[in-house]
PDB file of C-alpha atoms in Angstrom:
ATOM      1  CA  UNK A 553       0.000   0.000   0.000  1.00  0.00           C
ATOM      2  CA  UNK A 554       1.304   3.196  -0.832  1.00  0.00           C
ATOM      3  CA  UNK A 555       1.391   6.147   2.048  1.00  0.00           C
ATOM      4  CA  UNK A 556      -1.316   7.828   1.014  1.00  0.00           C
ATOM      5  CA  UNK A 557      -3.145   4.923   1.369  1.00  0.00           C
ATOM      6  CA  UNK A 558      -2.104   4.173   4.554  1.00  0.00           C
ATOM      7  CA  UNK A 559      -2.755   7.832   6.224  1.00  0.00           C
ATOM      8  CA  UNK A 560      -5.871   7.494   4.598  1.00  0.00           C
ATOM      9  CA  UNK A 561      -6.812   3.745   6.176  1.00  0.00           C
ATOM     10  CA  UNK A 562      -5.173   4.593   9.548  1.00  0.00           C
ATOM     11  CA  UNK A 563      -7.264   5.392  12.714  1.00  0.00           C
ATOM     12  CA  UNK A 564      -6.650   8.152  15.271  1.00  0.00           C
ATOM     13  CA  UNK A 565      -3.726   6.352  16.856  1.00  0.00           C
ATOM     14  CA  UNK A 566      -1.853   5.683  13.789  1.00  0.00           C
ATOM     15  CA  UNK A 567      -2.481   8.951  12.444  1.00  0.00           C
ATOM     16  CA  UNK A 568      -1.326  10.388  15.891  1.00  0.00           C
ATOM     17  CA  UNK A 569       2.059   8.702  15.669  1.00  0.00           C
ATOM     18  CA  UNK A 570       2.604   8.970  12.095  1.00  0.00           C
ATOM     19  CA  UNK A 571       2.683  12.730  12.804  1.00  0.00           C
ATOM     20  CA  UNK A 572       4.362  12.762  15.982  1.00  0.00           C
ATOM     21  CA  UNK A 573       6.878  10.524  14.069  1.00  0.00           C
ATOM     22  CA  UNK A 574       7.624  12.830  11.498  1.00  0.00           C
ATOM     23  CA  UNK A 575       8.091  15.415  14.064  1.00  0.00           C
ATOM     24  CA  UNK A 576      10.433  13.237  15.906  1.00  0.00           C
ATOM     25  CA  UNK A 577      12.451  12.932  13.253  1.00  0.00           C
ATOM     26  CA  UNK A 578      12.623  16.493  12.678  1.00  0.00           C
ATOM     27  CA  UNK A 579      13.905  17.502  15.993  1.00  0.00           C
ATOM     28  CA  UNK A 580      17.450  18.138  15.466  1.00  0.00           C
ATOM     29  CA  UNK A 581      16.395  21.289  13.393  1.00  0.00           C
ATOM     30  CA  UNK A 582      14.677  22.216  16.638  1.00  0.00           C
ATOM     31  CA  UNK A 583      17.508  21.948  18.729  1.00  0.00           C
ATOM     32  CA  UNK A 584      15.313  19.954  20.666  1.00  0.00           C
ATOM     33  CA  UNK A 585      16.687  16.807  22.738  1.00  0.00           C
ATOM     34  CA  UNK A 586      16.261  13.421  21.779  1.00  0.00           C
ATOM     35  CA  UNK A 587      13.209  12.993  24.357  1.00  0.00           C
ATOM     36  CA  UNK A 588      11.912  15.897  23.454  1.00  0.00           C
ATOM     37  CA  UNK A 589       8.725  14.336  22.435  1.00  0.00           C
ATOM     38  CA  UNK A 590       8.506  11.275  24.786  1.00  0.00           C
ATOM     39  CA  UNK A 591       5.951  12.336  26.538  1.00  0.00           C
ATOM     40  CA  UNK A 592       3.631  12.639  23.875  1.00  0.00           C
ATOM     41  CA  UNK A 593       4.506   9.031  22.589  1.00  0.00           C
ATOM     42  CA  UNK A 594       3.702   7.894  26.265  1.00  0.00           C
ATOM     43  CA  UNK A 595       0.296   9.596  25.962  1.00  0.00           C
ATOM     44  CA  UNK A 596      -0.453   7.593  22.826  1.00  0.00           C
ATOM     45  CA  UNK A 597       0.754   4.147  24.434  1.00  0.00           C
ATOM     46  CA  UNK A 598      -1.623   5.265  27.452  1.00  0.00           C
ATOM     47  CA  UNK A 599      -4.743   5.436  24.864  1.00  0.00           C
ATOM     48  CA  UNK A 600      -4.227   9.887  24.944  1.00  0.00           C
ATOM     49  CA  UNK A 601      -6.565   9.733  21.778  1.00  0.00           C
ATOM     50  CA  UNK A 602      -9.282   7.738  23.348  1.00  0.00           C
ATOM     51  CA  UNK A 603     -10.391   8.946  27.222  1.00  0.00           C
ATOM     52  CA  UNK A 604      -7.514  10.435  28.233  1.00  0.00           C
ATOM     53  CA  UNK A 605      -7.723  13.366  25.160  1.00  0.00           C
ATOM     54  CA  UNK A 606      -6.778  16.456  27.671  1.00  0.00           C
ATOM     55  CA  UNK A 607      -3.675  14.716  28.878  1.00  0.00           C
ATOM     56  CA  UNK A 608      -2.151  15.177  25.094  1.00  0.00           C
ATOM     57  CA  UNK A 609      -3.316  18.929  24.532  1.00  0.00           C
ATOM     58  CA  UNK A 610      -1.365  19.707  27.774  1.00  0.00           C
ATOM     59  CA  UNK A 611       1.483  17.177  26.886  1.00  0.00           C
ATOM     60  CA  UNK A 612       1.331  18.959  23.493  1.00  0.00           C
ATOM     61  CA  UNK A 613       1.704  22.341  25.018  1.00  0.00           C
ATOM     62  CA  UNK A 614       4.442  21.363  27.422  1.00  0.00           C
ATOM     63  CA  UNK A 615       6.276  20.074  23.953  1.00  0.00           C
ATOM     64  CA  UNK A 616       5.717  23.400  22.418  1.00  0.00           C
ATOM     65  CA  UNK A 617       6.840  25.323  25.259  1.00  0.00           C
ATOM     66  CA  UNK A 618      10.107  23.241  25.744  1.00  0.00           C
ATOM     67  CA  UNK A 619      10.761  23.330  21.458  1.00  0.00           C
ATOM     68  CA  UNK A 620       9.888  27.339  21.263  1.00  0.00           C
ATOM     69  CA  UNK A 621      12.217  29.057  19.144  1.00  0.00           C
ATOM     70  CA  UNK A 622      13.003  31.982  17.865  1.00  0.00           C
ATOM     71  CA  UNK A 623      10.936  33.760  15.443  1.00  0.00           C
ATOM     72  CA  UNK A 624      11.488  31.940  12.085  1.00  0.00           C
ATOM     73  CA  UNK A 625      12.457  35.250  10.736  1.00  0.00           C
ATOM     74  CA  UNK A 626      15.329  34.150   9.618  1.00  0.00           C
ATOM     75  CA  UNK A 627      15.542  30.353   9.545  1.00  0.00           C
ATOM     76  CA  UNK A 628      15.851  28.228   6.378  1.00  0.00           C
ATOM     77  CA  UNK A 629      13.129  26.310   5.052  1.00  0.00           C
ATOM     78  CA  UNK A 630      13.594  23.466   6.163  1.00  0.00           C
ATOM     79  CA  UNK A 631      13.464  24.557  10.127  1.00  0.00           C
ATOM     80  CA  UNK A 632      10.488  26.649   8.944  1.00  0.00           C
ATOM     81  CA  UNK A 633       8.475  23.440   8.043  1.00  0.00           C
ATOM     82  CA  UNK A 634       9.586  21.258  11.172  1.00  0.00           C
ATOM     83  CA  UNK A 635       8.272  24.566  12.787  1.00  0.00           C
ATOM     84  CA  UNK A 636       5.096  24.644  10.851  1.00  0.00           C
ATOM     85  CA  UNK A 637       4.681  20.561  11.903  1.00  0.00           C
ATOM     86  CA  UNK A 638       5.170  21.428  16.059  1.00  0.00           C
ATOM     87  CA  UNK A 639       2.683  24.352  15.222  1.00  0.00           C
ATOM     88  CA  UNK A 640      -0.050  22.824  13.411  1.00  0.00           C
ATOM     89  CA  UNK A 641      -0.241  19.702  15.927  1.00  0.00           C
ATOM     90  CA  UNK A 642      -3.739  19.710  16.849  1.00  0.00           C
ATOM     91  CA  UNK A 643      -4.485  19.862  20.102  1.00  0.00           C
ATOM     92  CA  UNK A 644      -7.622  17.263  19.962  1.00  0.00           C
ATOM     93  CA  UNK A 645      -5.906  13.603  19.351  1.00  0.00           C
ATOM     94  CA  UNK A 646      -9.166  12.514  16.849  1.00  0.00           C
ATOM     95  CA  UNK A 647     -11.354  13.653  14.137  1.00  0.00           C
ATOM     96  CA  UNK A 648     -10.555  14.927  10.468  1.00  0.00           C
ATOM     97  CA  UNK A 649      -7.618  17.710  11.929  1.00  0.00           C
ATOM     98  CA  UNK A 650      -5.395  14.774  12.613  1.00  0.00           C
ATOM     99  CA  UNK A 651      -6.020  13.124   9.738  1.00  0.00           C
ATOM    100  CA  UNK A 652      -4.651  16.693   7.745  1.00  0.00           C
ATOM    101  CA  UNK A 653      -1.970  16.949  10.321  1.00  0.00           C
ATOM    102  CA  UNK A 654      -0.674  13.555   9.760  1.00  0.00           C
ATOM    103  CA  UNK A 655      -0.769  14.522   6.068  1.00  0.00           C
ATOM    104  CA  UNK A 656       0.778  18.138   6.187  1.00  0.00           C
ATOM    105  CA  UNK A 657       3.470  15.891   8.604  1.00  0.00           C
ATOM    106  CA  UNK A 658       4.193  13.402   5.468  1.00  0.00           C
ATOM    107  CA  UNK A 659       5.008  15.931   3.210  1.00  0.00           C
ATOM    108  CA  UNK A 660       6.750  18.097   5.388  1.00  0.00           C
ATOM    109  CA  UNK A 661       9.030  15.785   6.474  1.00  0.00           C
ATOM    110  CA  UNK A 662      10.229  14.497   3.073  1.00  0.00           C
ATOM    111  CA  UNK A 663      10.329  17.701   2.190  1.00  0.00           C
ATOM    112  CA  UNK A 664      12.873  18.469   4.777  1.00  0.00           C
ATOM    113  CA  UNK A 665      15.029  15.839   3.666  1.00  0.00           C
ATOM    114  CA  UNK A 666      14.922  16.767   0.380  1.00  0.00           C
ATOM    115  CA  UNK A 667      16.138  20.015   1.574  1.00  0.00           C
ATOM    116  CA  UNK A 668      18.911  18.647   3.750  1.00  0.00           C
ATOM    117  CA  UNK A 669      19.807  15.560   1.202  1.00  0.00           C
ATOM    118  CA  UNK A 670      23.437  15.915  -0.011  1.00  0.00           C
ATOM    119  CA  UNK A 671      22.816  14.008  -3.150  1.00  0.00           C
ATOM    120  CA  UNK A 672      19.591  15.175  -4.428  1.00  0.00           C
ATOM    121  CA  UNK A 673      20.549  18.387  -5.633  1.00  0.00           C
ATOM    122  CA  UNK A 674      18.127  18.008  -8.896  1.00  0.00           C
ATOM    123  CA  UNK A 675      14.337  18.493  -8.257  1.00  0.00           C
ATOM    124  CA  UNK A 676      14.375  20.096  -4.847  1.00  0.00           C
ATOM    125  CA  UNK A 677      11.979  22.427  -5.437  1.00  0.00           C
ATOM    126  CA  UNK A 678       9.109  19.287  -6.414  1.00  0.00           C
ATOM    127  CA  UNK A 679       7.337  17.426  -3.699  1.00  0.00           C
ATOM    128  CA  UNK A 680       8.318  14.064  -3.284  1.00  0.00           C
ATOM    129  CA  UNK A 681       5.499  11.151  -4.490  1.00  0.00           C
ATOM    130  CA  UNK A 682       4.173   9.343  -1.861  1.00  0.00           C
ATOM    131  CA  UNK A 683       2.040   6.940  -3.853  1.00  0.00           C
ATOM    132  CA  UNK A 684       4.690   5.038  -5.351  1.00  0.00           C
ATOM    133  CA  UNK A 685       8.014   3.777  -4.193  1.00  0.00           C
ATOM    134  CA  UNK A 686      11.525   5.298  -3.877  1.00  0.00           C
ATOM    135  CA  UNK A 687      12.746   4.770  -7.421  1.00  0.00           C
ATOM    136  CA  UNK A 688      14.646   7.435  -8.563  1.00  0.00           C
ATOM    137  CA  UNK A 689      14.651   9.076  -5.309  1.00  0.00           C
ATOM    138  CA  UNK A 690      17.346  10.635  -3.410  1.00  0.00           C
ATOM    139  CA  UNK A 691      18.910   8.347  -0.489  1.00  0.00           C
ATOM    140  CA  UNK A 692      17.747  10.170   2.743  1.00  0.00           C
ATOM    141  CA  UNK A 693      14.757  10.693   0.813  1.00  0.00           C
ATOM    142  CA  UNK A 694      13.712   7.193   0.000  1.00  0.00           C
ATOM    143  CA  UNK A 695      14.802   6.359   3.659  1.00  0.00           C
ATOM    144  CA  UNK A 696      12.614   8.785   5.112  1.00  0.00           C
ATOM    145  CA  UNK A 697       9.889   7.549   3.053  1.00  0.00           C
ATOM    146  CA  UNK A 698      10.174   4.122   4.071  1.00  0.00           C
ATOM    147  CA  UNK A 699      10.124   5.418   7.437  1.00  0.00           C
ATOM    148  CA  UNK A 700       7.036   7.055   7.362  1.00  0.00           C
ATOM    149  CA  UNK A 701       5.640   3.619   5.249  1.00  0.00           C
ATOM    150  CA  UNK A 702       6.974   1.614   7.512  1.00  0.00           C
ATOM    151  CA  UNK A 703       5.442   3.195  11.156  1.00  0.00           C
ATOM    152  CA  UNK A 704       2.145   3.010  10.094  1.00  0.00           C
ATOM    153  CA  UNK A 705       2.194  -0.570   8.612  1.00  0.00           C
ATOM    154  CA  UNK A 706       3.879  -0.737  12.251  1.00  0.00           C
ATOM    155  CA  UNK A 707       0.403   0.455  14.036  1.00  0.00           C
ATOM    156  CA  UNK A 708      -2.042  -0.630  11.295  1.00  0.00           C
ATOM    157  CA  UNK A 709      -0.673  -5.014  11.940  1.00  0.00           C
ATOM    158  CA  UNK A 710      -0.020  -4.443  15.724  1.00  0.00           C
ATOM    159  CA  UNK A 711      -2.289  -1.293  16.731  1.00  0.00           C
ATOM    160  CA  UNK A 712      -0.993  -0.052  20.396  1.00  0.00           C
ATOM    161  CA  UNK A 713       1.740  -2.479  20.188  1.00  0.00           C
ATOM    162  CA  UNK A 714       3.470  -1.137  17.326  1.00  0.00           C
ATOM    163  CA  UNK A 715       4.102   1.860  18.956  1.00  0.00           C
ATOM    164  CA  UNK A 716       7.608   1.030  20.588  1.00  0.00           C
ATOM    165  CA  UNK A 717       9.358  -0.253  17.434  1.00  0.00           C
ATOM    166  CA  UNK A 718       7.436   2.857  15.617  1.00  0.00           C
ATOM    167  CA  UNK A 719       9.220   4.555  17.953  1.00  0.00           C
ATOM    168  CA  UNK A 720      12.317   2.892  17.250  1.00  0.00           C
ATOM    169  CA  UNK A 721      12.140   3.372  13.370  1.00  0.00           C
ATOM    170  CA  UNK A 722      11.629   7.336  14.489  1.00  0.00           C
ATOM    171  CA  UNK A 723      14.768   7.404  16.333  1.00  0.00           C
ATOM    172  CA  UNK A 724      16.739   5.943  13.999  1.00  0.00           C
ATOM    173  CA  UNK A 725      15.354   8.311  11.195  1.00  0.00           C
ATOM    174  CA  UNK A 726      15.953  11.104  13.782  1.00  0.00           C
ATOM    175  CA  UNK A 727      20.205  10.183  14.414  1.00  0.00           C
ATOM    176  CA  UNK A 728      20.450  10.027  10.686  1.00  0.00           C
ATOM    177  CA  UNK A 729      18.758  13.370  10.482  1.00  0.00           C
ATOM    178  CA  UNK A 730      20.881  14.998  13.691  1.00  0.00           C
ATOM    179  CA  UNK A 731      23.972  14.015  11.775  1.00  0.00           C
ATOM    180  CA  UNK A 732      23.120  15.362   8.469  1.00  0.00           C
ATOM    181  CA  UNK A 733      22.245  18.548  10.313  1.00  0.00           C
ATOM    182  CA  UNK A 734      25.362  18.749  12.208  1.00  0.00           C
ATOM    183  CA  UNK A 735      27.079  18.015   8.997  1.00  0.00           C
ATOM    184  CA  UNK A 736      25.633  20.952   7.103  1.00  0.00           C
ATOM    185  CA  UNK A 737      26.474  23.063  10.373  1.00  0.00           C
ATOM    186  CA  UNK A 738      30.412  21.951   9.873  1.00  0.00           C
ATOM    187  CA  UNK A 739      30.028  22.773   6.232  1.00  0.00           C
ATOM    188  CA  UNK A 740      28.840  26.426   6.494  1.00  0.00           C
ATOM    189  CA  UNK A 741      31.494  27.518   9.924  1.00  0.00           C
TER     190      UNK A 741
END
């Protein structure tokens, strides 16, 4: 199944994590810490889209607080969009908003690592196609596509219990991601 397929099949849960995924991956451009956002992925393990809804919108606002930044002013795009993802989290954990923040998480994460991909120099400016696979796609790219594939095929077979090796296939995509960053920091001093 193609992503698009899967954030369209996936239920409040999956969607939940396959934003807060993205996200998680993103960090490094927040200067955030690695458990930045392990609260939140507590609150999901805990059910925080079913009963417990309240305990992610303050989770959620804790995260925010503890990510804050400076004005994007003067940021490149690409902290910008991982910005734009912490932003636009809603602060309900169900209905059609997470669906479109899952989404809006998808392809602002790949297009992050389009940004930040050493190799794919050619085509930066287009999105990258999430309904096929990673033909023809730049490496960090593709990876980050499987990624995103691969958590919610993660939550869709195993529902709750997906969620620690979805978390695992986030930090994995998020040290590959800190060390591009870091790279591209060395480059420009």
């Amino acid at each position: 199944m193609s992503l698009v397929e899967l954030i369209a099949r996936a239920d409040a849960r999956g969607l939940a994590a396959s934003g807060l995924a993205c996200l998680d991956r993103c960090v490094p451009l927040l200067d955030g810490d690695d458990e930045a956002l392990r609260p939140l992925w507590a609150l999901l393990a805990d059910d925080a889209c079913g009963a417990a809804g309240r305990d992610w919108a303050e989770g959620l606002a804790q995260v925010r607080d503890k990510l804050a930044g400076p004005d994007a002013g003067g940021e490149d795009e690409a902290v910008v969009l991982a910005r734009r993802m912490l932003e636009a989290a809603p602060a309900a954990c169900t209905g059609p908003v997470l669906r479109t923040w899952a989404d809006a998480c998808s392809v602002a994460s790949l297009r992050i690592h389009r940004l930040l991909d050493p190799v794919g120099d050619a085509a930066r400016e287009a999105d990258v196609p999430r309904d096929g696979g990673t033909e023809g796609l730049p490496p960090l790219v593709a990876a980050e596509l499987r990624r995103q594939t691969g958590v919610l095929e993660l939550l869709a077979d195993r529902g709750a219990a997906g969620l620690r090796p979805a978390l695992e296939v986030s930090t994995e995509g998020r040290r590959v991601l800190r060390a591009v960053v870091s790279r591209r920091a060395r480059g420009r001093a």
